[in-house]
Short mmCIF file of C-alpha atoms in Angstrom, two decimals:
data_model
loop_
_atom_site.label_atom_id
_atom_site.label_comp_id
_atom_site.label_asym_id
_atom_site.label_seq_id
_atom_site.Cartn_x
_atom_site.Cartn_y
_atom_site.Cartn_z
CA UNK A 139 0.00 0.00 0.00
CA UNK A 140 1.44 3.36 -1.04
CA UNK A 141 2.20 5.67 1.89
CA UNK A 142 0.49 9.05 1.67
CA UNK A 143 2.97 11.88 1.20
CA UNK A 144 3.29 14.10 4.25
CA UNK A 145 1.77 17.52 3.72
CA UNK A 146 4.30 20.34 4.00
CA UNK A 147 3.01 23.65 5.30
CA UNK A 148 4.62 26.77 3.86
CA UNK A 149 4.93 29.86 6.02
CA UNK A 150 5.60 33.17 4.28
CA UNK A 151 7.18 36.07 6.17
CA UNK A 152 7.61 39.68 5.17
CA UNK A 153 10.92 41.55 5.23
CA UNK A 154 14.44 40.20 4.71
CA UNK A 155 15.86 37.05 6.28
CA UNK A 156 19.46 38.24 6.52
CA UNK A 157 20.45 34.80 5.26
CA UNK A 158 23.24 34.50 2.69
CA UNK A 159 23.72 31.38 0.57
CA UNK A 160 27.33 32.36 -0.18
CA UNK A 161 28.68 32.79 3.35
CA UNK A 162 31.66 30.62 2.38
CA UNK A 163 32.93 33.43 0.15
CA UNK A 164 33.67 35.61 3.16
CA UNK A 165 37.20 34.19 3.63
CA UNK A 166 37.92 35.28 0.03
CA UNK A 167 36.83 38.81 0.97
CA UNK A 168 39.10 38.80 4.02
CA UNK A 169 42.04 37.45 1.99
CA UNK A 170 41.40 40.14 -0.64
CA UNK A 171 41.68 42.76 2.09
CA UNK A 172 44.61 41.18 3.92
CA UNK A 173 46.66 41.03 0.74
CA UNK A 174 46.37 44.81 0.51
CA UNK A 175 44.50 44.73 -2.81
CA UNK A 176 41.84 47.40 -2.08
CA UNK A 177 44.48 50.08 -1.53
CA UNK A 178 46.57 48.91 -4.49
CA UNK A 179 43.54 48.85 -6.80
CA UNK A 180 42.27 52.29 -5.87
CA UNK A 181 45.70 53.84 -6.30
CA UNK A 182 46.93 51.91 -9.38
CA UNK A 183 43.80 51.65 -11.54
CA UNK A 184 42.13 55.03 -11.14
CA UNK A 185 39.15 54.43 -13.45
CA UNK A 186 36.65 55.24 -10.67
CA UNK A 187 38.67 56.86 -7.93
CA UNK A 188 36.34 59.67 -6.89
CA UNK A 189 32.83 59.03 -8.23
CA UNK A 190 30.34 56.24 -7.69
CA UNK A 191 31.67 52.82 -6.84
CA UNK A 192 35.41 52.59 -6.29
CA UNK A 193 37.63 50.46 -8.51
CA UNK A 194 38.08 48.06 -5.61
CA UNK A 195 34.28 47.68 -5.32
CA UNK A 196 34.03 46.72 -8.99
CA UNK A 197 36.93 44.27 -8.89
CA UNK A 198 35.91 42.57 -5.65
CA UNK A 199 32.33 42.19 -6.92
CA UNK A 200 33.54 40.61 -10.17
CA UNK A 201 35.97 38.31 -8.35
CA UNK A 202 33.11 37.11 -6.13
CA UNK A 203 30.93 36.72 -9.21
CA UNK A 204 33.54 34.46 -10.85
CA UNK A 205 34.01 32.37 -7.70
CA UNK A 206 30.23 32.05 -7.16
CA UNK A 207 29.73 30.67 -10.67
CA UNK A 208 28.46 33.78 -12.47
CA UNK A 209 29.71 34.37 -15.98
CA UNK A 210 28.36 37.80 -17.01
CA UNK A 211 27.78 41.23 -15.51
CA UNK A 212 24.02 40.60 -15.87
CA UNK A 213 24.37 38.06 -13.04
CA UNK A 214 25.41 40.75 -10.54
CA UNK A 215 21.88 41.45 -9.20
CA UNK A 216 21.50 37.73 -8.43
CA UNK A 217 24.91 37.77 -6.70
CA UNK A 218 23.95 40.84 -4.69
CA UNK A 219 20.70 39.21 -3.57
CA UNK A 220 22.32 35.88 -2.68
CA UNK A 221 25.37 37.39 -0.99
CA UNK A 222 23.47 39.77 1.26
CA UNK A 223 26.89 41.22 2.12
CA UNK A 224 25.65 44.82 2.01
CA UNK A 225 25.47 44.93 5.80
CA UNK A 226 29.08 43.72 5.88
CA UNK A 227 30.30 46.66 3.82
CA UNK A 228 30.44 44.96 0.41
CA UNK A 229 29.03 47.17 -2.35
CA UNK A 230 27.91 45.39 -5.53
CA UNK A 231 27.43 47.71 -8.55
CA UNK A 232 24.71 47.27 -11.15
CA UNK A 233 25.37 45.58 -14.52
CA UNK A 234 25.17 48.91 -16.34
CA UNK A 235 27.67 50.49 -13.93
CA UNK A 236 30.09 47.61 -14.46
CA UNK A 237 29.78 47.80 -18.24
CA UNK A 238 30.55 51.53 -18.19
CA UNK A 239 33.49 50.89 -15.87
CA UNK A 240 34.89 48.13 -18.12
CA UNK A 241 34.73 50.47 -21.10
CA UNK A 242 37.20 52.77 -19.34
CA UNK A 243 39.93 50.17 -20.00
CA UNK A 244 39.57 50.46 -23.77
CA UNK A 245 42.19 52.43 -25.70
CA UNK A 246 40.14 53.68 -28.66
CA UNK A 247 43.22 55.27 -30.27
CA UNK A 248 44.57 51.77 -31.02
CA UNK A 249 41.45 50.40 -32.74
CA UNK A 250 42.54 51.38 -36.25
CA UNK A 251 45.77 49.41 -35.92
CA UNK A 252 43.96 46.10 -35.33
CA UNK A 253 42.69 43.83 -38.08
CA UNK A 254 43.23 40.69 -40.10
CA UNK A 255 46.66 40.28 -41.64
CA UNK A 256 48.30 42.26 -38.84
CA UNK A 257 50.26 40.96 -35.87
CA UNK A 258 49.40 43.71 -33.41
CA UNK A 259 48.33 44.01 -29.78
CA UNK A 260 46.85 47.38 -28.72
CA UNK A 261 48.85 49.37 -26.22
CA UNK A 262 47.27 49.30 -22.77
CA UNK A 263 45.91 52.55 -21.40
CA UNK A 264 46.78 53.61 -17.86
CA UNK A 265 43.78 51.87 -16.31
CA UNK A 266 44.59 48.50 -17.90
CA UNK A 267 48.26 48.83 -16.93
CA UNK A 268 47.09 49.51 -13.38
CA UNK A 269 45.05 46.31 -13.44
CA UNK A 270 48.20 44.43 -14.38
CA UNK A 271 49.91 46.02 -11.38
CA UNK A 272 47.18 44.54 -9.16
CA UNK A 273 47.89 41.05 -10.50
CA UNK A 274 51.60 41.62 -9.85
CA UNK A 275 50.91 42.76 -6.29
CA UNK A 276 48.91 39.65 -5.44
CA UNK A 277 51.72 37.45 -6.79
CA UNK A 278 54.23 39.42 -4.70
CA UNK A 279 52.05 38.87 -1.61
CA UNK A 280 52.25 35.10 -2.16
CA UNK A 281 56.03 35.21 -2.65
CA UNK A 282 56.65 37.32 0.45
CA UNK A 283 54.46 34.95 2.50
CA UNK A 284 56.54 31.94 1.44
CA UNK A 285 59.78 33.10 -0.28
CA UNK A 286 61.54 30.98 -2.91
CA UNK A 287 64.81 31.91 -4.60
CA UNK A 288 64.12 30.11 -7.88
CA UNK A 289 60.79 29.76 -9.68
CA UNK A 290 59.53 28.29 -12.95
CA UNK A 291 57.53 30.30 -15.46
CA UNK A 292 55.27 28.43 -17.89
CA UNK A 293 54.09 30.46 -20.87
CA UNK A 294 51.14 29.14 -22.86
CA UNK A 295 48.47 30.76 -25.01
CA UNK A 296 44.78 29.92 -25.27
CA UNK A 297 42.02 31.02 -27.62
CA UNK A 298 38.79 32.46 -26.22
CA UNK A 299 36.19 31.67 -28.87
CA UNK A 300 33.37 34.11 -29.51
CA UNK A 301 30.87 35.29 -32.13
CA UNK A 302 31.43 38.90 -31.08
CA UNK A 303 31.76 41.19 -34.10
CA UNK A 304 34.90 42.86 -32.72
CA UNK A 305 36.91 39.61 -32.73
CA UNK A 306 39.28 38.43 -35.49
CA UNK A 307 39.72 34.97 -37.03
CA UNK A 308 42.46 32.70 -35.67
CA UNK A 309 44.46 30.13 -37.65
CA UNK A 310 41.88 27.45 -36.79
CA UNK A 311 39.22 29.38 -38.67
CA UNK A 312 37.39 30.50 -35.50
CA UNK A 313 36.61 34.01 -34.30
CA UNK A 314 38.38 34.51 -31.03
CA UNK A 315 40.51 36.55 -28.71
CA UNK A 316 43.69 35.11 -27.24
CA UNK A 317 45.50 35.20 -23.90
CA UNK A 318 49.16 34.42 -23.26
CA UNK A 319 49.39 33.37 -19.63
CA UNK A 320 52.56 33.16 -17.55
CA UNK A 321 51.99 30.64 -14.77
CA UNK A 322 54.24 29.80 -11.82
CA UNK A 323 53.73 26.17 -10.66
CA UNK A 324 55.63 26.63 -7.38
CA UNK A 325 52.96 29.08 -6.20
CA UNK A 326 50.12 27.78 -8.38
CA UNK A 327 49.51 31.37 -9.52
CA UNK A 328 49.56 33.36 -12.73
CA UNK A 329 52.42 35.85 -12.66
CA UNK A 330 50.89 37.75 -15.57
CA UNK A 331 48.64 37.60 -18.62
CA UNK A 332 48.59 39.29 -22.02
CA UNK A 333 45.35 39.71 -23.92
CA UNK A 334 45.32 39.88 -27.71
CA UNK A 335 43.34 39.29 -30.88
CA UNK A 336 42.85 35.78 -32.19
CA UNK A 337 44.72 36.43 -35.44
CA UNK A 338 47.98 37.28 -33.62
CA UNK A 339 50.45 34.34 -33.66
CA UNK A 340 50.48 32.78 -30.13
CA UNK A 341 54.23 33.28 -29.64
CA UNK A 342 54.36 36.80 -31.08
CA UNK A 343 56.67 39.01 -28.99
CA UNK A 344 56.86 36.36 -26.29
CA UNK A 345 60.33 37.56 -25.31
CA UNK A 346 58.95 41.05 -24.61
CA UNK A 347 56.18 39.55 -22.49
CA UNK A 348 58.73 37.50 -20.53
CA UNK A 349 60.79 40.65 -19.97
CA UNK A 350 57.72 42.43 -18.64
CA UNK A 351 57.00 39.58 -16.23
CA UNK A 352 60.61 39.44 -15.01
CA UNK A 353 60.60 43.16 -14.24
CA UNK A 354 57.54 42.69 -12.04
CA UNK A 355 58.88 39.81 -9.91
CA UNK A 356 59.55 40.63 -6.25
CA UNK A 357 63.13 40.93 -5.04
CA UNK A 358 62.96 37.62 -3.16
CA UNK A 359 63.12 35.78 -6.50
CA UNK A 360 66.75 35.39 -7.58
CA UNK A 361 66.42 33.01 -10.54
CA UNK A 362 63.84 31.72 -13.04
CA UNK A 363 63.42 28.88 -15.54
CA UNK A 364 61.16 28.99 -18.59
CA UNK A 365 58.96 26.31 -20.14
CA UNK A 366 56.75 26.80 -23.16
CA UNK A 367 54.81 25.07 -25.90
CA UNK A 368 55.95 25.16 -29.52
CA UNK A 369 54.68 28.73 -29.93
CA UNK A 370 57.63 29.77 -27.76
CA UNK A 371 60.14 28.37 -30.22
CA UNK A 372 61.51 31.78 -31.18
CA UNK A 373 65.18 32.40 -31.94
CA UNK A 374 65.18 35.78 -30.21
CA UNK A 375 63.70 34.28 -27.03
CA UNK A 376 66.08 31.32 -27.00
CA UNK A 377 69.16 33.45 -27.63
CA UNK A 378 68.14 36.05 -25.05
CA UNK A 379 67.65 33.43 -22.33
CA UNK A 380 70.75 31.39 -23.19
CA UNK A 381 73.13 34.33 -23.52
CA UNK A 382 72.00 35.79 -20.18
CA UNK A 383 70.87 39.12 -21.58
CA UNK A 384 68.59 40.04 -18.65
CA UNK A 385 70.44 42.33 -16.28
CA UNK A 386 68.92 40.90 -13.10
CA UNK A 387 68.44 37.18 -13.84
CA UNK A 388 71.11 36.54 -16.47
CA UNK A 389 71.06 33.00 -17.89
CA UNK A 390 67.55 31.53 -17.91
CA UNK A 391 67.24 27.73 -18.30
CA UNK A 392 64.60 26.80 -20.87
CA UNK A 393 62.68 23.75 -22.07
CA UNK A 394 60.56 24.53 -25.14
CA UNK A 395 58.74 22.24 -27.57
CA UNK A 396 60.18 22.63 -31.06
CA UNK A 397 58.83 22.03 -34.58
CA UNK A 398 59.40 18.63 -36.16
CA UNK A 399 60.27 19.57 -39.72
CA UNK A 400 62.02 17.57 -42.43
CA UNK A 401 65.55 18.45 -41.22
CA UNK A 402 64.61 17.47 -37.68
CA UNK A 403 63.23 14.15 -38.98
CA UNK A 404 66.47 13.51 -40.87
CA UNK A 405 68.42 14.03 -37.64
CA UNK A 406 66.08 11.60 -35.84
CA UNK A 407 66.55 8.94 -38.53
CA UNK A 408 70.31 9.30 -38.17
CA UNK A 409 70.28 8.22 -34.51
CA UNK A 410 71.51 4.60 -34.14
CA UNK A 411 68.93 2.27 -32.58
CA UNK A 412 71.23 1.53 -29.63
CA UNK A 413 71.30 5.25 -28.72
CA UNK A 414 67.57 5.41 -28.00
CA UNK A 415 66.86 5.28 -24.25
CA UNK A 416 63.54 4.25 -22.66
CA UNK A 417 61.40 7.07 -21.28
CA UNK A 418 58.34 5.08 -20.24
CA UNK A 419 57.28 1.49 -20.79
CA UNK A 420 54.07 -0.41 -21.45
CA UNK A 421 53.20 -3.06 -18.91
CA UNK A 422 51.78 -6.38 -20.02
CA UNK A 423 48.27 -5.18 -19.15
CA UNK A 424 48.62 -2.20 -21.48
CA UNK A 425 49.35 0.46 -18.84
CA UNK A 426 52.50 2.54 -18.81
CA UNK A 427 55.20 2.98 -16.19
CA UNK A 428 58.37 5.03 -15.79
CA UNK A 429 61.87 3.66 -16.11
CA UNK A 430 63.15 4.72 -12.71
CA UNK A 431 63.38 2.43 -9.71
CA UNK A 432 61.87 -0.88 -10.83
CA UNK A 433 62.93 -3.31 -13.54
CA UNK A 434 60.43 -3.62 -16.38
CA UNK A 435 60.16 -6.54 -18.74
CA UNK A 436 57.62 -4.90 -21.07
CA UNK A 437 58.58 -3.04 -24.23
CA UNK A 438 59.27 0.74 -24.16
CA UNK A 439 56.40 2.87 -25.43
CA UNK A 440 58.42 6.09 -25.52
CA UNK A 441 62.15 6.52 -26.07
CA UNK A 442 64.39 9.56 -26.24
CA UNK A 443 67.70 10.55 -27.74
CA UNK A 444 69.77 13.68 -28.19
CA UNK A 445 70.07 14.50 -31.88
CA UNK A 446 72.61 16.41 -33.95
CA UNK A 447 70.52 19.24 -35.35
CA UNK A 448 71.48 22.80 -36.23
CA UNK A 449 68.46 24.81 -37.40
CA UNK A 450 68.77 28.10 -39.22
CA UNK A 451 69.21 30.98 -36.80
CA UNK A 452 70.47 28.81 -33.93
CA UNK A 453 74.04 27.94 -34.88
CA UNK A 454 76.46 26.14 -32.60
CA UNK A 455 78.46 28.37 -30.26
CA UNK A 456 82.23 28.39 -29.80
CA UNK A 457 81.91 29.76 -26.29
CA UNK A 458 79.24 29.58 -23.58
CA UNK A 459 76.14 27.42 -23.38
CA UNK A 460 74.78 25.76 -26.48
CA UNK A 461 71.35 24.61 -27.58
CA UNK A 462 70.48 20.94 -27.27
CA UNK A 463 67.73 19.16 -29.18
CA UNK A 464 66.06 16.13 -27.64
CA UNK A 465 63.78 13.85 -29.65
CA UNK A 466 61.07 11.63 -28.18
CA UNK A 467 59.54 8.84 -30.22
CA UNK A 468 56.43 6.88 -29.34
CA UNK A 469 55.26 3.72 -31.05
CA UNK A 470 52.12 4.42 -33.00
CA UNK A 471 49.25 1.90 -32.84
CA UNK A 472 49.15 1.72 -36.63
CA UNK A 473 45.42 2.26 -37.03
CA UNK A 474 44.29 3.08 -40.55
CA UNK A 475 40.96 4.32 -41.82
CA UNK A 476 38.35 1.51 -41.57
CA UNK A 477 38.98 0.23 -45.11
CA UNK A 478 42.72 -0.07 -44.37
CA UNK A 479 42.67 -1.35 -40.80
CA UNK A 480 44.48 -4.57 -40.10
CA UNK A 481 44.29 -6.24 -36.71
CA UNK A 482 47.50 -8.06 -35.80
CA UNK A 483 46.16 -10.90 -33.71
CA UNK A 484 47.92 -13.96 -32.48
CA UNK A 485 51.38 -12.41 -32.55
CA UNK A 486 53.95 -12.55 -29.80
CA UNK A 487 55.94 -9.74 -28.22
CA UNK A 488 58.29 -9.69 -31.21
CA UNK A 489 55.48 -8.42 -33.45
CA UNK A 490 54.41 -5.16 -31.88
CA UNK A 491 51.76 -2.64 -33.07
CA UNK A 492 53.08 -0.64 -35.98
CA UNK A 493 55.14 -3.42 -37.61
CA UNK A 494 54.44 -4.93 -41.03
CA UNK A 495 52.79 -1.72 -42.25
CA UNK A 496 53.22 0.13 -45.50
CA UNK A 497 55.68 2.51 -43.78
CA UNK A 498 56.55 5.49 -45.98
CA UNK A 499 53.58 5.02 -48.33
CA UNK A 500 51.22 4.41 -45.42
CA UNK A 501 52.41 7.56 -43.67
CA UNK A 502 51.95 9.61 -46.84
CA UNK A 503 48.44 8.21 -47.33
CA UNK A 504 47.42 8.91 -43.74
CA UNK A 505 48.75 12.47 -43.75
CA UNK A 506 46.75 13.18 -46.91
CA UNK A 507 43.51 11.44 -45.96
CA UNK A 508 43.12 11.66 -42.18
CA UNK A 509 42.81 15.08 -40.45
CA UNK A 510 45.27 15.59 -37.64
CA UNK A 511 47.64 12.73 -38.58
CA UNK A 512 50.25 15.09 -40.02
CA UNK A 513 50.63 16.64 -36.58
CA UNK A 514 51.82 13.27 -35.23
CA UNK A 515 55.08 13.64 -37.23
CA UNK A 516 55.18 9.94 -38.09
CA UNK A 517 58.55 8.32 -38.84
CA UNK A 518 59.46 4.74 -39.76
CA UNK A 519 62.95 3.95 -38.33
CA UNK A 520 63.83 0.40 -37.34
CA UNK A 521 60.89 -1.22 -39.13
CA UNK A 522 58.24 0.43 -36.97
CA UNK A 523 56.16 3.59 -37.13
CA UNK A 524 56.65 6.24 -34.45
CA UNK A 525 55.11 9.54 -33.46
CA UNK A 526 57.89 12.05 -32.95
CA UNK A 527 58.25 15.05 -30.64
CA UNK A 528 61.03 17.58 -30.12
CA UNK A 529 62.36 19.73 -27.28
CA UNK A 530 65.04 22.41 -27.34
CA UNK A 531 66.88 23.24 -24.12
CA UNK A 532 69.97 25.07 -22.87
CA UNK A 533 70.28 22.97 -19.70
CA UNK A 534 73.52 21.01 -19.53
CA UNK A 535 73.93 17.48 -18.24
CA UNK A 536 75.19 17.60 -14.68
CA UNK A 537 73.27 20.74 -13.69
CA UNK A 538 71.84 20.60 -10.17
CA UNK A 539 68.25 19.34 -10.34
CA UNK A 540 67.05 21.31 -7.30
CA UNK A 541 65.76 24.19 -9.42
CA UNK A 542 63.88 21.79 -11.70
CA UNK A 543 61.81 19.94 -9.13
CA UNK A 544 64.37 17.25 -8.30
CA UNK A 545 66.41 16.80 -5.14
CA UNK A 546 69.44 18.92 -4.34
CA UNK A 547 72.49 17.28 -5.85
CA UNK A 548 70.34 15.18 -8.21
CA UNK A 549 72.09 15.84 -11.52
CA UNK A 550 70.16 16.67 -14.69
CA UNK A 551 70.31 14.60 -17.87
CA UNK A 552 68.23 14.37 -21.04
CA UNK A 553 65.48 12.25 -19.47
CA UNK A 554 65.08 14.57 -16.48
CA UNK A 555 64.94 17.59 -18.80
CA UNK A 556 62.15 15.99 -20.85
CA UNK A 557 60.14 15.09 -17.75
CA UNK A 558 60.60 18.58 -16.32
CA UNK A 559 59.53 20.26 -19.57
CA UNK A 560 56.46 18.01 -19.94
CA UNK A 561 55.04 18.98 -16.56
CA UNK A 562 53.77 22.27 -18.00
CA UNK A 563 51.50 20.76 -20.64
CA UNK A 564 48.70 19.20 -18.59
CA UNK A 565 48.71 22.04 -16.07
CA UNK A 566 48.44 24.69 -18.78
CA UNK A 567 45.36 22.98 -20.22
CA UNK A 568 43.85 22.74 -16.73
CA UNK A 569 44.42 26.46 -16.04
CA UNK A 570 42.86 27.42 -19.37
CA UNK A 571 39.86 25.19 -18.71
CA UNK A 572 39.29 26.65 -15.25
CA UNK A 573 39.56 30.24 -16.46
CA UNK A 574 37.22 29.76 -19.41
CA UNK A 575 34.74 27.16 -18.13
CA UNK A 576 34.73 27.12 -14.31
CA UNK A 577 35.19 30.88 -13.96
CA UNK A 578 33.77 33.51 -16.31
CA UNK A 579 36.89 34.09 -18.41
CA UNK A 580 35.30 32.45 -21.44
CA UNK A 581 32.67 35.19 -21.61
CA UNK A 582 33.25 38.15 -23.93
CA UNK A 583 31.34 41.09 -22.40
CA UNK A 584 31.89 43.78 -25.02
CA UNK A 585 32.83 44.77 -28.57
CA UNK A 586 35.61 46.85 -27.05
CA UNK A 587 38.99 45.16 -26.83
CA UNK A 588 40.06 46.89 -23.60
CA UNK A 589 36.85 45.97 -21.78
CA UNK A 590 37.37 42.31 -22.68
CA UNK A 591 41.00 42.47 -21.61
CA UNK A 592 39.97 43.87 -18.22
CA UNK A 593 37.30 41.17 -17.77
CA UNK A 594 39.84 38.44 -18.56
CA UNK A 595 42.44 39.88 -16.18
CA UNK A 596 39.89 39.95 -13.36
CA UNK A 597 39.10 36.29 -14.06
CA UNK A 598 42.85 35.59 -13.62
CA UNK A 599 42.78 37.58 -10.37
CA UNK A 600 39.84 35.44 -9.18
CA UNK A 601 41.77 32.26 -9.97
CA UNK A 602 44.83 33.55 -8.13
CA UNK A 603 42.80 34.46 -5.06
CA UNK A 604 41.14 31.04 -5.13
CA UNK A 605 44.48 29.23 -5.48
CA UNK A 606 46.13 31.34 -2.81
CA UNK A 607 43.31 30.54 -0.43
CA UNK A 608 43.37 26.80 -1.03
CA UNK A 609 47.19 26.66 -0.74
CA UNK A 610 47.57 28.87 2.32
CA UNK A 611 44.29 28.61 4.22
CA UNK A 612 42.73 25.21 3.51
CA UNK A 613 43.84 21.82 4.87
CA UNK A 614 46.27 19.93 2.65
CA UNK A 615 43.64 17.56 1.25
CA UNK A 616 41.98 20.51 -0.51
CA UNK A 617 45.19 21.57 -2.25
CA UNK A 618 44.00 20.43 -5.70
CA UNK A 619 40.41 21.64 -5.41
CA UNK A 620 39.15 23.59 -8.40
CA UNK A 621 36.68 26.47 -8.09
CA UNK A 622 33.70 24.22 -8.87
CA UNK A 623 34.75 21.89 -6.01
CA UNK A 624 35.15 24.66 -3.42
CA UNK A 625 31.89 26.16 -4.68
CA UNK A 626 30.23 22.95 -3.54
CA UNK A 627 32.31 22.37 -0.39
CA UNK A 628 32.70 25.90 0.99
CA UNK A 629 31.54 28.89 -1.04
CA UNK A 630 27.82 28.02 -1.08
CA UNK A 631 27.34 27.40 2.63
CA UNK A 632 24.56 29.22 4.50
CA UNK A 633 25.16 32.03 6.97
CA UNK A 634 22.98 34.61 8.69
CA UNK A 635 23.83 38.29 9.01
CA UNK A 636 22.43 39.91 12.15
CA UNK A 637 22.89 43.34 13.72
CA UNK A 638 23.07 44.00 17.45
CA UNK A 639 23.28 47.74 18.06
CA UNK A 640 26.40 48.87 16.23
CA UNK A 641 27.73 45.35 15.93
CA UNK A 642 27.24 43.27 12.76
CA UNK A 643 27.70 39.51 12.98
CA UNK A 644 27.95 36.79 10.33
CA UNK A 645 26.60 33.64 11.97
CA UNK A 646 27.97 30.30 10.79
CA UNK A 647 26.70 26.96 12.06
CA UNK A 648 29.62 24.56 12.49
CA UNK A 649 27.31 21.56 12.14
CA UNK A 650 26.27 22.62 8.64
CA UNK A 651 28.08 21.45 5.53
CA UNK A 652 31.31 23.43 5.29
CA UNK A 653 31.01 24.83 8.80
CA UNK A 654 34.11 23.20 10.27
CA UNK A 655 36.05 23.99 7.10
CA UNK A 656 35.02 27.65 7.39
CA UNK A 657 36.30 27.75 10.99
CA UNK A 658 39.63 26.21 9.94
CA UNK A 659 40.06 28.75 7.13
CA UNK A 660 39.32 31.74 9.37
CA UNK A 661 41.81 30.55 12.01
CA UNK A 662 44.58 30.27 9.42
CA UNK A 663 43.59 33.64 7.98
CA UNK A 664 44.17 35.29 11.36
CA UNK A 665 47.74 33.96 11.36
CA UNK A 666 48.48 35.17 7.82
CA UNK A 667 50.49 38.37 7.81
CA UNK A 668 49.09 41.34 5.94
CA UNK A 669 50.95 42.77 2.95
CA UNK A 670 53.23 45.61 4.11
CA UNK A 671 52.70 49.01 2.49
#
C-alpha cells in the first residue's frame, strides 16, 4: 500500500531574512583585504577613484561573481541578492555600472591598428596597466608569505572563442581573442597575462612579455626557468635566455617544444637504434610505467635521444652554453581508416603494433587522408612507425636538479629535462579550462577590446585568489580543489547576518556542511600576515 505523502506547510514572512547562501565566500573577501589589494587597486587603476563605486568595489564584486559561478555582468543582481553582504560593507554595482566601468579600459586610439593580416596588440591605457599592477601585487604577496629563490615560469596561449563582431579569425578558422598566460607552478599562480586578438600568432613578442613579467617579480626571486609550448620556439627568445641578456636574472634555463620539420626528422633517422633510451614502458596489461626504480620486462612505449641538429638561426656556439635538441619517439598503434585497418592478432611480443605496415607510403596516405595525422610527425625507423616530438633546451647534463623539481644534488640529464619540460602541458590545459569554463573568463562582455582584456584579467585575479586561499588557508587535502569543487564544499554554505546595536555579525553553524572547514580557514587567515605598504 502506497504511503500518503506528508503535507508540508509553507509559512511566508515579510521583510528580509538576513540569510546568505554564499557565506563561504567571506574568507575570500578577508584574503582580498589582507593582501592589501583594495588600496593597491584604488591607487593603481584610477578608473573610478572619486565618483560612484570605487575600482576596488568593482573588482571585488567581479571576483566574487567568478568564484560564485556567475559568468556575465548581468548576473550581478542575483549575486547581490544571494550574498546579502551589504550589511558587511560589500558594495555590488549594477550591470550597467560595471559595463561603463569596463569600457574605461579600452584604448580607442589603437582600434585602427587592429585587423586581419596584422600581428598587433593594442597598447594598454593607464587603467589597464594599473590592473596588471594589481595582478603583480597579489603574486608578490604570495612570494613574500613563502619566499623561494628560484621559480619556474610556464608560458602558454589559449584562444577564447566568440561570435562577437569585434573579434578576429584565428588560424583554426574561428573568431576569437587570445590570452598568453605566464603561470608559476611553485605558487600555483599566474604571474601575468597578455590579452590579444585571435589572429595574432600565439608566440608573437613572447620575449617582450617575458621581460615584462621578469621586471615585475619581487626581489625575493633570484632566478627563473622557462617552459613553453611550440609557440615559444623563437630564436630571439632562446638566444636572449641562453646568452644571459637580462640584467637581473642573467642566464635563464629553458625547455621549449620545437617544430618537427624535415631536417629534424632527418636528424632523428640518423640516430643509431642503440642510442635510444627508454622514457616510459608499457606493462603487459597495457598500462605505462616510468623507467626509474623498478625493472620492467615490457617493451618501451616512448624513447628519447639527443640528436645532432642545427636549425637556421640557432648555430652552434664556440663559447658559452649551447642549444640541445632532444627527440622523443612513441610507437604508433598503426590504425588506418576503416577500409585499411588490419588487426594483428595472435602475434607474440616480437610483433608489436606498428610493424608490417606500409611505412613510408602508409604515412603519406594517412597524412593526406586523415585530419590531424600530419601533426603526429610519423617516422618509420627500425621497421616500426613512431610519433615524434622535439624539445630544445639550454640545460647542460650535470646541472643541479634542485631548481627543476628534483632533489638537491640530483644531476640533470636528457630524461630529467624531458620530464621537467612536460610537466607544463597538462597544467596549462587545466588552467585554461578553469579560467574559461569554471570561472567567467570564457565570456566576452563587449565589442571593445580593452573591456574584454579587463574582464579576462579579473578572471585571472579570481583564480589567483582562489588558489592562494586553497594553498595557504585550507587543509592539505583541498590543495588540488578547483573552483567548482570549493563552490560545492565551501563557497555556497549558509550564513545569517544579524545586527546588534552597532555590531554586525555573520553567523555560521559549524554543524552545517562546510562549517568546520570555514572555521579552519578563518583561524589560518588570522595567522596570515598582511601585505606591508
